[in-house]
Amino acid sequence: MSNRLAHETSPYLLQHAENPVDWWPWSPEAFAEARRRDVPVFLSVGYSSCHWCHVLAHESFEDEATAAFMNEHFVSVKVDREERPDVDAVYMEAVQAATGHGGWPMSVFMTPDAEPFYFGTYFPPEPRHGSPSFPQVLEGVRAAWAGRREEVGEVAARIVRDLSERALALGTGDKDEPPRPPAAEELHRALLGLTREFDAVRGGFGGAPKFPPSMTLEFLLRHHARTGSEAALQMAQATCEAMARGGIYDQLGGGFARYAVDATWTVPHFEKMLYDNALLCRVYAHLWRSTGSALARRVALETADFLIRELRTEQGGFASALDADSAVSDAEDAPHAEGAFYVWTPEQLAEVLGEEDALLAAAHFGVTEDGTFEEGASVLQLPDTEQLLDAGKLASVRNRLLAAREHRPRPGRDDKIVAAWNGLAVAALAETGAYFDRPDLVQAATDAADLLVRTHMDWHARLFRTSLDGVAGSHAGVLEDYADVAEGFLTLSAVTGEGVWVDFAGLLLDTVLAHFTGPDGSLFDTADDAERLIRRPQDPTDTATPSGWTAACGALLTYAAYTGSGAHREAAERALGVVRALGPKAPRFISWGLAAAEALLDGPREVAVVGPDDHPATHELHRTALLSTAPGLAVAVGAPTAEPEVPLLARRGLLEGRPAAYVCRSFACDAPTSDPEVLARHLAGGV
């Protein structure tokens, strides 16, 4: 029999709809039931492509005895962290404060008033390595609730009080002084901090596990563009090459896994997330734009093609993720294993390629007899800079291996459309398509943007967080949804010249100013009229994705450049005050804010290209502008008209009857030009 999750739309929740656990979705009714029965609430938070979430479910939530105990003594609530990032953020903060670490699955025990008092992540079915078993934890919490209720209440009240007092200081040093954005000095100190953490041997930052530092790479590329810093460019190049050659990158099908479990980028955690691939697609496209790197071009295009091939849905949006696990064979009862879809043995190569080509492929991709993964299998890499297969042979080998891999059982796909992550995909595909003359990628970006407007955006410019099969979910969008979708729309307008996308971005950013902004200029993750939790979440730090706070800074600044809106620019500058405080201390964790600050210091530069749509000179000026590395560049293109769609084009005309480009920066404008080389010089160099 199904439980209450059978009526949900989240693929993750639906995975638990047949559990014997009597799950509830997060709802007032669940907490009312806990009060009625006078039992604690067990909150389990995860997501569909989380390996250890599947393990915990199989070991405990599918176990009849464990489920019976949970049903008798708890009200159990299941949450998809991708659907409810606000709930996840609030309780993850409590978990990290109490235990010093966090992760998923997240397990929280709380009172019927949603006040947490005991925390954990994955609990094994029996005691291991000093950790209690899940049944022991359940019995311990039950006993505490029954026999030490007053103590439990005191712990819960103290935790809630501590969370509510964690006010975020913007670090201006003077309460009467408005928050100020970082200056060049703070950005230089942030670069020095990254230099100290950089792995000069293997690329990336820090040790194992190693995550793709997408936002840090974007900051480094922008810093290089503004200052000419060779150190910034070298760190970005070395990291991008190491990732592209490592096992974290799918050498056959393109696309990046979530992270590497080691420091050498060799063995990934095999789930593939939309947000990682959208961010990295854009980073590699920007690296090509800065250096002309053939490797960067290939990876950007392969990652874009991966997004289209593997994650695009029938409605034109992009699914959230591919699972790390898949069945090891086609047998009906075949076990599932992480990475089974992706790894190879020498024998498997020979079956597909024949002995001679298999030996060459093994050397080329680093497949060994001992293996680099589990049970003698290897993750494909490009360990040597010298290409062992010529272009023709390599293409043949890759195509044959990819075709053979398609016959393996595929990893599951989470078809949920997340607004924020689709906004990131819109930006990445629009720019990649424009740079490499791939109109199909620009069209895919446009289709996804259309879906966001049709399905996720209501008449009051409020966003729904998710949709499935073209139907919006019931959960309100959070700050990152508004910011990342606005970023996608603004980028799409720069590429297509369609001003309607600037208008849509403006509607979303007006909502940010009205409902997400505090009186001191700080930004909250949830709207002022959203569901009340034990704490209104507010976090400027970047994790796997740009925080809503830092993403909003960038989008507000770009929108101000297109429209001349002082209110939006001022909001961006005030919100960037937190980057001034945190950037020099923790640059890896606020890199998107540092990238936005680079744009502010550079102007950002505004380019208006005016000319007939079908004129070759208009196209050449437009492309020259798009290929500029100037941080935060705002580009508008359109035919000369008295009432242009984008205010940046207002009062701009042809130059002696020819298409022209106008460049402005820091409230001053250069003379218009019809010469692409002159335009490129106007856009080159930093300050």
PDB file of N, CA and C in Angstrom, residues 377-468:
ATOM      1  N   ALA A 377      37.494  -2.275 -12.028  1.00  0.00           N
ATOM      2  CA  ALA A 377      37.006  -1.365 -13.072  1.00  0.00           C
ATOM      3  C   ALA A 377      37.734  -0.027 -12.979  1.00  0.00           C
ATOM      4  N   SER A 378      37.760   0.688 -14.084  1.00  0.00           N
ATOM      5  CA  SER A 378      38.434   1.984 -14.141  1.00  0.00           C
ATOM      6  C   SER A 378      37.469   3.069 -14.591  1.00  0.00           C
ATOM      7  N   VAL A 379      37.679   4.255 -14.039  1.00  0.00           N
ATOM      8  CA  VAL A 379      36.993   5.445 -14.516  1.00  0.00           C
ATOM      9  C   VAL A 379      37.816   6.015 -15.671  1.00  0.00           C
ATOM     10  N   LEU A 380      37.178   6.323 -16.780  1.00  0.00           N
ATOM     11  CA  LEU A 380      37.913   6.849 -17.930  1.00  0.00           C
ATOM     12  C   LEU A 380      38.472   8.231 -17.619  1.00  0.00           C
ATOM     13  N   GLN A 381      39.749   8.418 -17.976  1.00  0.00           N
ATOM     14  CA  GLN A 381      40.433   9.699 -17.800  1.00  0.00           C
ATOM     15  C   GLN A 381      41.254   9.996 -19.049  1.00  0.00           C
ATOM     16  N   LEU A 382      41.872  11.151 -19.057  1.00  0.00           N
ATOM     17  CA  LEU A 382      42.904  11.482 -20.049  1.00  0.00           C
ATOM     18  C   LEU A 382      44.168  11.826 -19.271  1.00  0.00           C
ATOM     19  N   PRO A 383      44.860  10.831 -18.752  1.00  0.00           N
ATOM     20  CA  PRO A 383      45.952  11.100 -17.808  1.00  0.00           C
ATOM     21  C   PRO A 383      47.173  11.751 -18.432  1.00  0.00           C
ATOM     22  N   ASP A 384      47.364  11.606 -19.727  1.00  0.00           N
ATOM     23  CA  ASP A 384      48.564  12.152 -20.367  1.00  0.00           C
ATOM     24  C   ASP A 384      48.186  13.292 -21.289  1.00  0.00           C
ATOM     25  N   THR A 385      49.041  14.312 -21.320  1.00  0.00           N
ATOM     26  CA  THR A 385      48.789  15.425 -22.231  1.00  0.00           C
ATOM     27  C   THR A 385      49.009  15.015 -23.678  1.00  0.00           C
ATOM     28  N   GLU A 386      49.833  13.996 -23.901  1.00  0.00           N
ATOM     29  CA  GLU A 386      50.063  13.515 -25.263  1.00  0.00           C
ATOM     30  C   GLU A 386      48.901  12.616 -25.681  1.00  0.00           C
ATOM     31  N   GLN A 387      48.249  12.959 -26.775  1.00  0.00           N
ATOM     32  CA  GLN A 387      47.105  12.182 -27.246  1.00  0.00           C
ATOM     33  C   GLN A 387      47.613  10.918 -27.931  1.00  0.00           C
ATOM     34  N   LEU A 388      47.201   9.755 -27.416  1.00  0.00           N
ATOM     35  CA  LEU A 388      47.688   8.484 -27.933  1.00  0.00           C
ATOM     36  C   LEU A 388      46.891   8.002 -29.140  1.00  0.00           C
ATOM     37  N   LEU A 389      45.707   8.541 -29.327  1.00  0.00           N
ATOM     38  CA  LEU A 389      44.890   8.198 -30.487  1.00  0.00           C
ATOM     39  C   LEU A 389      44.736   9.432 -31.353  1.00  0.00           C
ATOM     40  N   ASP A 390      44.895   9.271 -32.666  1.00  0.00           N
ATOM     41  CA  ASP A 390      44.672  10.423 -33.533  1.00  0.00           C
ATOM     42  C   ASP A 390      43.183  10.757 -33.550  1.00  0.00           C
ATOM     43  N   ALA A 391      42.856  11.921 -34.107  1.00  0.00           N
ATOM     44  CA  ALA A 391      41.486  12.422 -34.019  1.00  0.00           C
ATOM     45  C   ALA A 391      40.481  11.444 -34.602  1.00  0.00           C
ATOM     46  N   GLY A 392      40.801  10.876 -35.753  1.00  0.00           N
ATOM     47  CA  GLY A 392      39.863   9.951 -36.388  1.00  0.00           C
ATOM     48  C   GLY A 392      39.654   8.691 -35.581  1.00  0.00           C
ATOM     49  N   LYS A 393      40.748   8.102 -35.110  1.00  0.00           N
ATOM     50  CA  LYS A 393      40.646   6.885 -34.314  1.00  0.00           C
ATOM     51  C   LYS A 393      39.950   7.164 -32.980  1.00  0.00           C
ATOM     52  N   LEU A 394      40.267   8.304 -32.358  1.00  0.00           N
ATOM     53  CA  LEU A 394      39.633   8.645 -31.092  1.00  0.00           C
ATOM     54  C   LEU A 394      38.123   8.781 -31.262  1.00  0.00           C
ATOM     55  N   ALA A 395      37.697   9.450 -32.325  1.00  0.00           N
ATOM     56  CA  ALA A 395      36.261   9.604 -32.563  1.00  0.00           C
ATOM     57  C   ALA A 395      35.597   8.245 -32.745  1.00  0.00           C
ATOM     58  N   SER A 396      36.264   7.351 -33.481  1.00  0.00           N
ATOM     59  CA  SER A 396      35.706   6.012 -33.694  1.00  0.00           C
ATOM     60  C   SER A 396      35.589   5.245 -32.382  1.00  0.00           C
ATOM     61  N   VAL A 397      36.640   5.299 -31.573  1.00  0.00           N
ATOM     62  CA  VAL A 397      36.632   4.587 -30.292  1.00  0.00           C
ATOM     63  C   VAL A 397      35.547   5.146 -29.378  1.00  0.00           C
ATOM     64  N   ARG A 398      35.480   6.443 -29.276  1.00  0.00           N
ATOM     65  CA  ARG A 398      34.481   7.052 -28.392  1.00  0.00           C
ATOM     66  C   ARG A 398      33.076   6.713 -28.847  1.00  0.00           C
ATOM     67  N   ASN A 399      32.832   6.778 -30.129  1.00  0.00           N
ATOM     68  CA  ASN A 399      31.487   6.497 -30.635  1.00  0.00           C
ATOM     69  C   ASN A 399      31.084   5.054 -30.367  1.00  0.00           C
ATOM     70  N   ARG A 400      32.026   4.125 -30.550  1.00  0.00           N
ATOM     71  CA  ARG A 400      31.700   2.712 -30.314  1.00  0.00           C
ATOM     72  C   ARG A 400      31.468   2.429 -28.834  1.00  0.00           C
ATOM     73  N   LEU A 401      32.302   3.039 -27.973  1.00  0.00           N
ATOM     74  CA  LEU A 401      32.117   2.838 -26.540  1.00  0.00           C
ATOM     75  C   LEU A 401      30.817   3.486 -26.053  1.00  0.00           C
ATOM     76  N   LEU A 402      30.528   4.663 -26.578  1.00  0.00           N
ATOM     77  CA  LEU A 402      29.304   5.347 -26.167  1.00  0.00           C
ATOM     78  C   LEU A 402      28.071   4.557 -26.606  1.00  0.00           C
ATOM     79  N   ALA A 403      28.121   4.010 -27.833  1.00  0.00           N
ATOM     80  CA  ALA A 403      26.994   3.204 -28.322  1.00  0.00           C
ATOM     81  C   ALA A 403      26.814   1.951 -27.468  1.00  0.00           C
ATOM     82  N   ALA A 404      27.936   1.320 -27.076  1.00  0.00           N
ATOM     83  CA  ALA A 404      27.838   0.129 -26.227  1.00  0.00           C
ATOM     84  C   ALA A 404      27.304   0.492 -24.852  1.00  0.00           C
ATOM     85  N   ARG A 405      27.723   1.637 -24.340  1.00  0.00           N
ATOM     86  CA  ARG A 405      27.264   2.056 -23.012  1.00  0.00           C
ATOM     87  C   ARG A 405      25.764   2.312 -22.987  1.00  0.00           C
ATOM     88  N   GLU A 406      25.214   2.718 -24.115  1.00  0.00           N
ATOM     89  CA  GLU A 406      23.783   2.991 -24.173  1.00  0.00           C
ATOM     90  C   GLU A 406      22.949   1.735 -23.937  1.00  0.00           C
ATOM     91  N   HIS A 407      23.545   0.569 -24.101  1.00  0.00           N
ATOM     92  CA  HIS A 407      22.819  -0.681 -23.854  1.00  0.00           C
ATOM     93  C   HIS A 407      22.863  -1.101 -22.388  1.00  0.00           C
ATOM     94  N   ARG A 408      23.638  -0.415 -21.579  1.00  0.00           N
ATOM     95  CA  ARG A 408      23.665  -0.709 -20.151  1.00  0.00           C
ATOM     96  C   ARG A 408      22.423  -0.107 -19.485  1.00  0.00           C
ATOM     97  N   PRO A 409      21.995  -0.657 -18.345  1.00  0.00           N
ATOM     98  CA  PRO A 409      20.904  -0.022 -17.597  1.00  0.00           C
ATOM     99  C   PRO A 409      21.296   1.397 -17.206  1.00  0.00           C
ATOM    100  N   ARG A 410      20.417   2.336 -17.488  1.00  0.00           N
ATOM    101  CA  ARG A 410      20.739   3.744 -17.285  1.00  0.00           C
ATOM    102  C   ARG A 410      20.478   4.183 -15.851  1.00  0.00           C
ATOM    103  N   PRO A 411      21.221   5.155 -15.369  1.00  0.00           N
ATOM    104  CA  PRO A 411      20.901   5.742 -14.063  1.00  0.00           C
ATOM    105  C   PRO A 411      19.534   6.413 -14.110  1.00  0.00           C
ATOM    106  N   GLY A 412      18.872   6.452 -12.972  1.00  0.00           N
ATOM    107  CA  GLY A 412      17.596   7.142 -12.896  1.00  0.00           C
ATOM    108  C   GLY A 412      17.767   8.640 -13.081  1.00  0.00           C
ATOM    109  N   ARG A 413      16.704   9.276 -13.551  1.00  0.00           N
ATOM    110  CA  ARG A 413      16.715  10.722 -13.766  1.00  0.00           C
ATOM    111  C   ARG A 413      15.621  11.372 -12.926  1.00  0.00           C
ATOM    112  N   ASP A 414      15.976  12.430 -12.238  1.00  0.00           N
ATOM    113  CA  ASP A 414      15.003  13.223 -11.502  1.00  0.00           C
ATOM    114  C   ASP A 414      14.462  14.273 -12.467  1.00  0.00           C
ATOM    115  N   ASP A 415      13.224  14.075 -12.924  1.00  0.00           N
ATOM    116  CA  ASP A 415      12.649  14.943 -13.943  1.00  0.00           C
ATOM    117  C   ASP A 415      12.114  16.265 -13.407  1.00  0.00           C
ATOM    118  N   LYS A 416      12.256  16.480 -12.133  1.00  0.00           N
ATOM    119  CA  LYS A 416      11.781  17.726 -11.536  1.00  0.00           C
ATOM    120  C   LYS A 416      12.521  18.921 -12.144  1.00  0.00           C
ATOM    121  N   ILE A 417      11.772  19.948 -12.517  1.00  0.00           N
ATOM    122  CA  ILE A 417      12.352  21.190 -13.032  1.00  0.00           C
ATOM    123  C   ILE A 417      12.507  22.159 -11.864  1.00  0.00           C
ATOM    124  N   VAL A 418      13.733  22.550 -11.573  1.00  0.00           N
ATOM    125  CA  VAL A 418      14.001  23.540 -10.527  1.00  0.00           C
ATOM    126  C   VAL A 418      14.259  24.881 -11.208  1.00  0.00           C
ATOM    127  N   ALA A 419      13.501  25.902 -10.811  1.00  0.00           N
ATOM    128  CA  ALA A 419      13.572  27.193 -11.494  1.00  0.00           C
ATOM    129  C   ALA A 419      14.989  27.747 -11.518  1.00  0.00           C
ATOM    130  N   ALA A 420      15.647  27.798 -10.363  1.00  0.00           N
ATOM    131  CA  ALA A 420      16.980  28.409 -10.291  1.00  0.00           C
ATOM    132  C   ALA A 420      17.958  27.715 -11.213  1.00  0.00           C
ATOM    133  N   TRP A 421      17.972  26.401 -11.188  1.00  0.00           N
ATOM    134  CA  TRP A 421      18.956  25.656 -11.971  1.00  0.00           C
ATOM    135  C   TRP A 421      18.675  25.775 -13.467  1.00  0.00           C
ATOM    136  N   ASN A 422      17.401  25.891 -13.832  1.00  0.00           N
ATOM    137  CA  ASN A 422      17.086  26.130 -15.235  1.00  0.00           C
ATOM    138  C   ASN A 422      17.501  27.527 -15.655  1.00  0.00           C
ATOM    139  N   GLY A 423      17.449  28.485 -14.737  1.00  0.00           N
ATOM    140  CA  GLY A 423      17.982  29.808 -15.053  1.00  0.00           C
ATOM    141  C   GLY A 423      19.468  29.760 -15.355  1.00  0.00           C
ATOM    142  N   LEU A 424      20.212  28.972 -14.567  1.00  0.00           N
ATOM    143  CA  LEU A 424      21.641  28.796 -14.845  1.00  0.00           C
ATOM    144  C   LEU A 424      21.869  28.143 -16.200  1.00  0.00           C
ATOM    145  N   ALA A 425      21.024  27.170 -16.549  1.00  0.00           N
ATOM    146  CA  ALA A 425      21.156  26.486 -17.836  1.00  0.00           C
ATOM    147  C   ALA A 425      20.845  27.429 -18.994  1.00  0.00           C
ATOM    148  N   VAL A 426      19.851  28.279 -18.827  1.00  0.00           N
ATOM    149  CA  VAL A 426      19.520  29.256 -19.872  1.00  0.00           C
ATOM    150  C   VAL A 426      20.729  30.138 -20.167  1.00  0.00           C
ATOM    151  N   ALA A 427      21.372  30.644 -19.128  1.00  0.00           N
ATOM    152  CA  ALA A 427      22.542  31.511 -19.318  1.00  0.00           C
ATOM    153  C   ALA A 427      23.671  30.764 -20.017  1.00  0.00           C
ATOM    154  N   ALA A 428      23.941  29.541 -19.575  1.00  0.00           N
ATOM    155  CA  ALA A 428      25.057  28.776 -20.139  1.00  0.00           C
ATOM    156  C   ALA A 428      24.819  28.434 -21.603  1.00  0.00           C
ATOM    157  N   LEU A 429      23.643  27.938 -21.922  1.00  0.00           N
ATOM    158  CA  LEU A 429      23.362  27.517 -23.297  1.00  0.00           C
ATOM    159  C   LEU A 429      23.283  28.710 -24.240  1.00  0.00           C
ATOM    160  N   ALA A 430      22.729  29.828 -23.765  1.00  0.00           N
ATOM    161  CA  ALA A 430      22.646  31.011 -24.617  1.00  0.00           C
ATOM    162  C   ALA A 430      24.038  31.494 -25.006  1.00  0.00           C
ATOM    163  N   GLU A 431      24.935  31.607 -24.026  1.00  0.00           N
ATOM    164  CA  GLU A 431      26.278  32.096 -24.332  1.00  0.00           C
ATOM    165  C   GLU A 431      27.068  31.085 -25.149  1.00  0.00           C
ATOM    166  N   THR A 432      27.004  29.812 -24.792  1.00  0.00           N
ATOM    167  CA  THR A 432      27.746  28.801 -25.544  1.00  0.00           C
ATOM    168  C   THR A 432      27.272  28.748 -26.986  1.00  0.00           C
ATOM    169  N   GLY A 433      25.964  28.828 -27.182  1.00  0.00           N
ATOM    170  CA  GLY A 433      25.439  28.845 -28.544  1.00  0.00           C
ATOM    171  C   GLY A 433      25.899  30.050 -29.331  1.00  0.00           C
ATOM    172  N   ALA A 434      25.951  31.218 -28.671  1.00  0.00           N
ATOM    173  CA  ALA A 434      26.385  32.436 -29.367  1.00  0.00           C
ATOM    174  C   ALA A 434      27.867  32.390 -29.706  1.00  0.00           C
ATOM    175  N   TYR A 435      28.693  31.920 -28.778  1.00  0.00           N
ATOM    176  CA  TYR A 435      30.133  31.900 -29.009  1.00  0.00           C
ATOM    177  C   TYR A 435      30.520  30.965 -30.151  1.00  0.00           C
ATOM    178  N   PHE A 436      29.860  29.809 -30.222  1.00  0.00           N
ATOM    179  CA  PHE A 436      30.310  28.754 -31.133  1.00  0.00           C
ATOM    180  C   PHE A 436      29.354  28.532 -32.300  1.00  0.00           C
ATOM    181  N   ASP A 437      28.526  29.545 -32.573  1.00  0.00           N
ATOM    182  CA  ASP A 437      27.623  29.510 -33.719  1.00  0.00           C
ATOM    183  C   ASP A 437      26.766  28.246 -33.691  1.00  0.00           C
ATOM    184  N   ARG A 438      26.118  28.020 -32.562  1.00  0.00           N
ATOM    185  CA  ARG A 438      25.220  26.886 -32.382  1.00  0.00           C
ATOM    186  C   ARG A 438      23.819  27.417 -32.078  1.00  0.00           C
ATOM    187  N   PRO A 439      23.072  27.800 -33.106  1.00  0.00           N
ATOM    188  CA  PRO A 439      21.727  28.337 -32.850  1.00  0.00           C
ATOM    189  C   PRO A 439      20.801  27.345 -32.154  1.00  0.00           C
ATOM    190  N   ASP A 440      21.083  26.038 -32.277  1.00  0.00           N
ATOM    191  CA  ASP A 440      20.244  25.058 -31.582  1.00  0.00           C
ATOM    192  C   ASP A 440      20.364  25.204 -30.071  1.00  0.00           C
ATOM    193  N   LEU A 441      21.546  25.573 -29.587  1.00  0.00           N
ATOM    194  CA  LEU A 441      21.718  25.772 -28.152  1.00  0.00           C
ATOM    195  C   LEU A 441      20.991  27.033 -27.686  1.00  0.00           C
ATOM    196  N   VAL A 442      21.044  28.078 -28.489  1.00  0.00           N
ATOM    197  CA  VAL A 442      20.303  29.302 -28.148  1.00  0.00           C
ATOM    198  C   VAL A 442      18.805  29.020 -28.131  1.00  0.00           C
ATOM    199  N   GLN A 443      18.347  28.207 -29.078  1.00  0.00           N
ATOM    200  CA  GLN A 443      16.927  27.861 -29.102  1.00  0.00           C
ATOM    201  C   GLN A 443      16.541  27.042 -27.875  1.00  0.00           C
ATOM    202  N   ALA A 444      17.413  26.140 -27.469  1.00  0.00           N
ATOM    203  CA  ALA A 444      17.136  25.356 -26.264  1.00  0.00           C
ATOM    204  C   ALA A 444      17.049  26.266 -25.042  1.00  0.00           C
ATOM    205  N   ALA A 445      17.923  27.270 -24.978  1.00  0.00           N
ATOM    206  CA  ALA A 445      17.859  28.235 -23.882  1.00  0.00           C
ATOM    207  C   ALA A 445      16.544  29.002 -23.912  1.00  0.00           C
ATOM    208  N   THR A 446      16.118  29.387 -25.105  1.00  0.00           N
ATOM    209  CA  THR A 446      14.858  30.119 -25.249  1.00  0.00           C
ATOM    210  C   THR A 446      13.671  29.259 -24.846  1.00  0.00           C
ATOM    211  N   ASP A 447      13.695  27.985 -25.230  1.00  0.00           N
ATOM    212  CA  ASP A 447      12.599  27.080 -24.866  1.00  0.00           C
ATOM    213  C   ASP A 447      12.503  26.929 -23.348  1.00  0.00           C
ATOM    214  N   ALA A 448      13.641  26.797 -22.689  1.00  0.00           N
ATOM    215  CA  ALA A 448      13.633  26.667 -21.228  1.00  0.00           C
ATOM    216  C   ALA A 448      13.135  27.950 -20.571  1.00  0.00           C
ATOM    217  N   ALA A 449      13.549  29.094 -21.109  1.00  0.00           N
ATOM    218  CA  ALA A 449      13.072  30.364 -20.568  1.00  0.00           C
ATOM    219  C   ALA A 449      11.563  30.499 -20.759  1.00  0.00           C
ATOM    220  N   ASP A 450      11.060  30.080 -21.907  1.00  0.00           N
ATOM    221  CA  ASP A 450       9.610  30.097 -22.143  1.00  0.00           C
ATOM    222  C   ASP A 450       8.878  29.251 -21.099  1.00  0.00           C
ATOM    223  N   LEU A 451       9.431  28.065 -20.809  1.00  0.00           N
ATOM    224  CA  LEU A 451       8.811  27.194 -19.816  1.00  0.00           C
ATOM    225  C   LEU A 451       8.784  27.869 -18.443  1.00  0.00           C
ATOM    226  N   LEU A 452       9.849  28.544 -18.085  1.00  0.00           N
ATOM    227  CA  LEU A 452       9.890  29.222 -16.793  1.00  0.00           C
ATOM    228  C   LEU A 452       8.818  30.301 -16.697  1.00  0.00           C
ATOM    229  N   VAL A 453       8.601  31.018 -17.778  1.00  0.00           N
ATOM    230  CA  VAL A 453       7.565  32.056 -17.768  1.00  0.00           C
ATOM    231  C   VAL A 453       6.174  31.421 -17.746  1.00  0.00           C
ATOM    232  N   ARG A 454       5.958  30.416 -18.589  1.00  0.00           N
ATOM    233  CA  ARG A 454       4.620  29.814 -18.707  1.00  0.00           C
ATOM    234  C   ARG A 454       4.207  29.048 -17.460  1.00  0.00           C
ATOM    235  N   THR A 455       5.152  28.316 -16.880  1.00  0.00           N
ATOM    236  CA  THR A 455       4.800  27.346 -15.843  1.00  0.00           C
ATOM    237  C   THR A 455       5.190  27.795 -14.446  1.00  0.00           C
ATOM    238  N   HIS A 456       6.294  28.519 -14.307  1.00  0.00           N
ATOM    239  CA  HIS A 456       6.813  28.839 -12.972  1.00  0.00           C
ATOM    240  C   HIS A 456       6.484  30.249 -12.502  1.00  0.00           C
ATOM    241  N   MET A 457       6.004  31.104 -13.374  1.00  0.00           N
ATOM    242  CA  MET A 457       5.833  32.519 -13.040  1.00  0.00           C
ATOM    243  C   MET A 457       4.354  32.877 -13.093  1.00  0.00           C
ATOM    244  N   ASP A 458       3.840  33.484 -12.004  1.00  0.00           N
ATOM    245  CA  ASP A 458       2.425  33.847 -12.015  1.00  0.00           C
ATOM    246  C   ASP A 458       2.255  35.313 -12.418  1.00  0.00           C
ATOM    247  N   TRP A 459       1.010  35.778 -12.387  1.00  0.00           N
ATOM    248  CA  TRP A 459       0.713  37.127 -12.871  1.00  0.00           C
ATOM    249  C   TRP A 459       1.251  38.209 -11.936  1.00  0.00           C
ATOM    250  N   HIS A 460       1.659  37.831 -10.750  1.00  0.00           N
ATOM    251  CA  HIS A 460       2.197  38.807  -9.800  1.00  0.00           C
ATOM    252  C   HIS A 460       3.723  38.749  -9.734  1.00  0.00           C
ATOM    253  N   ALA A 461       4.334  38.136 -10.744  1.00  0.00           N
ATOM    254  CA  ALA A 461       5.800  37.998 -10.815  1.00  0.00           C
ATOM    255  C   ALA A 461       6.335  37.221  -9.619  1.00  0.00           C
ATOM    256  N   ARG A 462       5.569  36.229  -9.160  1.00  0.00           N
ATOM    257  CA  ARG A 462       6.033  35.313  -8.134  1.00  0.00           C
ATOM    258  C   ARG A 462       6.329  33.969  -8.794  1.00  0.00           C
ATOM    259  N   LEU A 463       7.391  33.343  -8.332  1.00  0.00           N
ATOM    260  CA  LEU A 463       7.855  32.098  -8.928  1.00  0.00           C
ATOM    261  C   LEU A 463       7.477  30.897  -8.078  1.00  0.00           C
ATOM    262  N   PHE A 464       7.164  29.799  -8.765  1.00  0.00           N
ATOM    263  CA  PHE A 464       7.087  28.499  -8.123  1.00  0.00           C
ATOM    264  C   PHE A 464       8.457  27.839  -8.239  1.00  0.00           C
ATOM    265  N   ARG A 465       8.859  27.175  -7.170  1.00  0.00           N
ATOM    266  CA  ARG A 465      10.194  26.578  -7.123  1.00  0.00           C
ATOM    267  C   ARG A 465      10.369  25.480  -8.168  1.00  0.00           C
ATOM    268  N   THR A 466       9.404  24.581  -8.284  1.00  0.00           N
ATOM    269  CA  THR A 466       9.569  23.397  -9.129  1.00  0.00           C
ATOM    270  C   THR A 466       8.350  23.175 -10.012  1.00  0.00           C
ATOM    271  N   SER A 467       8.543  22.340 -11.019  1.00  0.00           N
ATOM    272  CA  SER A 467       7.433  21.806 -11.806  1.00  0.00           C
ATOM    273  C   SER A 467       7.795  20.388 -12.225  1.00  0.00           C
ATOM    274  N   LEU A 468       6.788  19.643 -12.633  1.00  0.00           N
ATOM    275  CA  LEU A 468       6.971  18.282 -13.125  1.00  0.00           C
ATOM    276  C   LEU A 468       5.950  18.043 -14.211  1.00  0.00           C
TER     277      LEU A 468
END
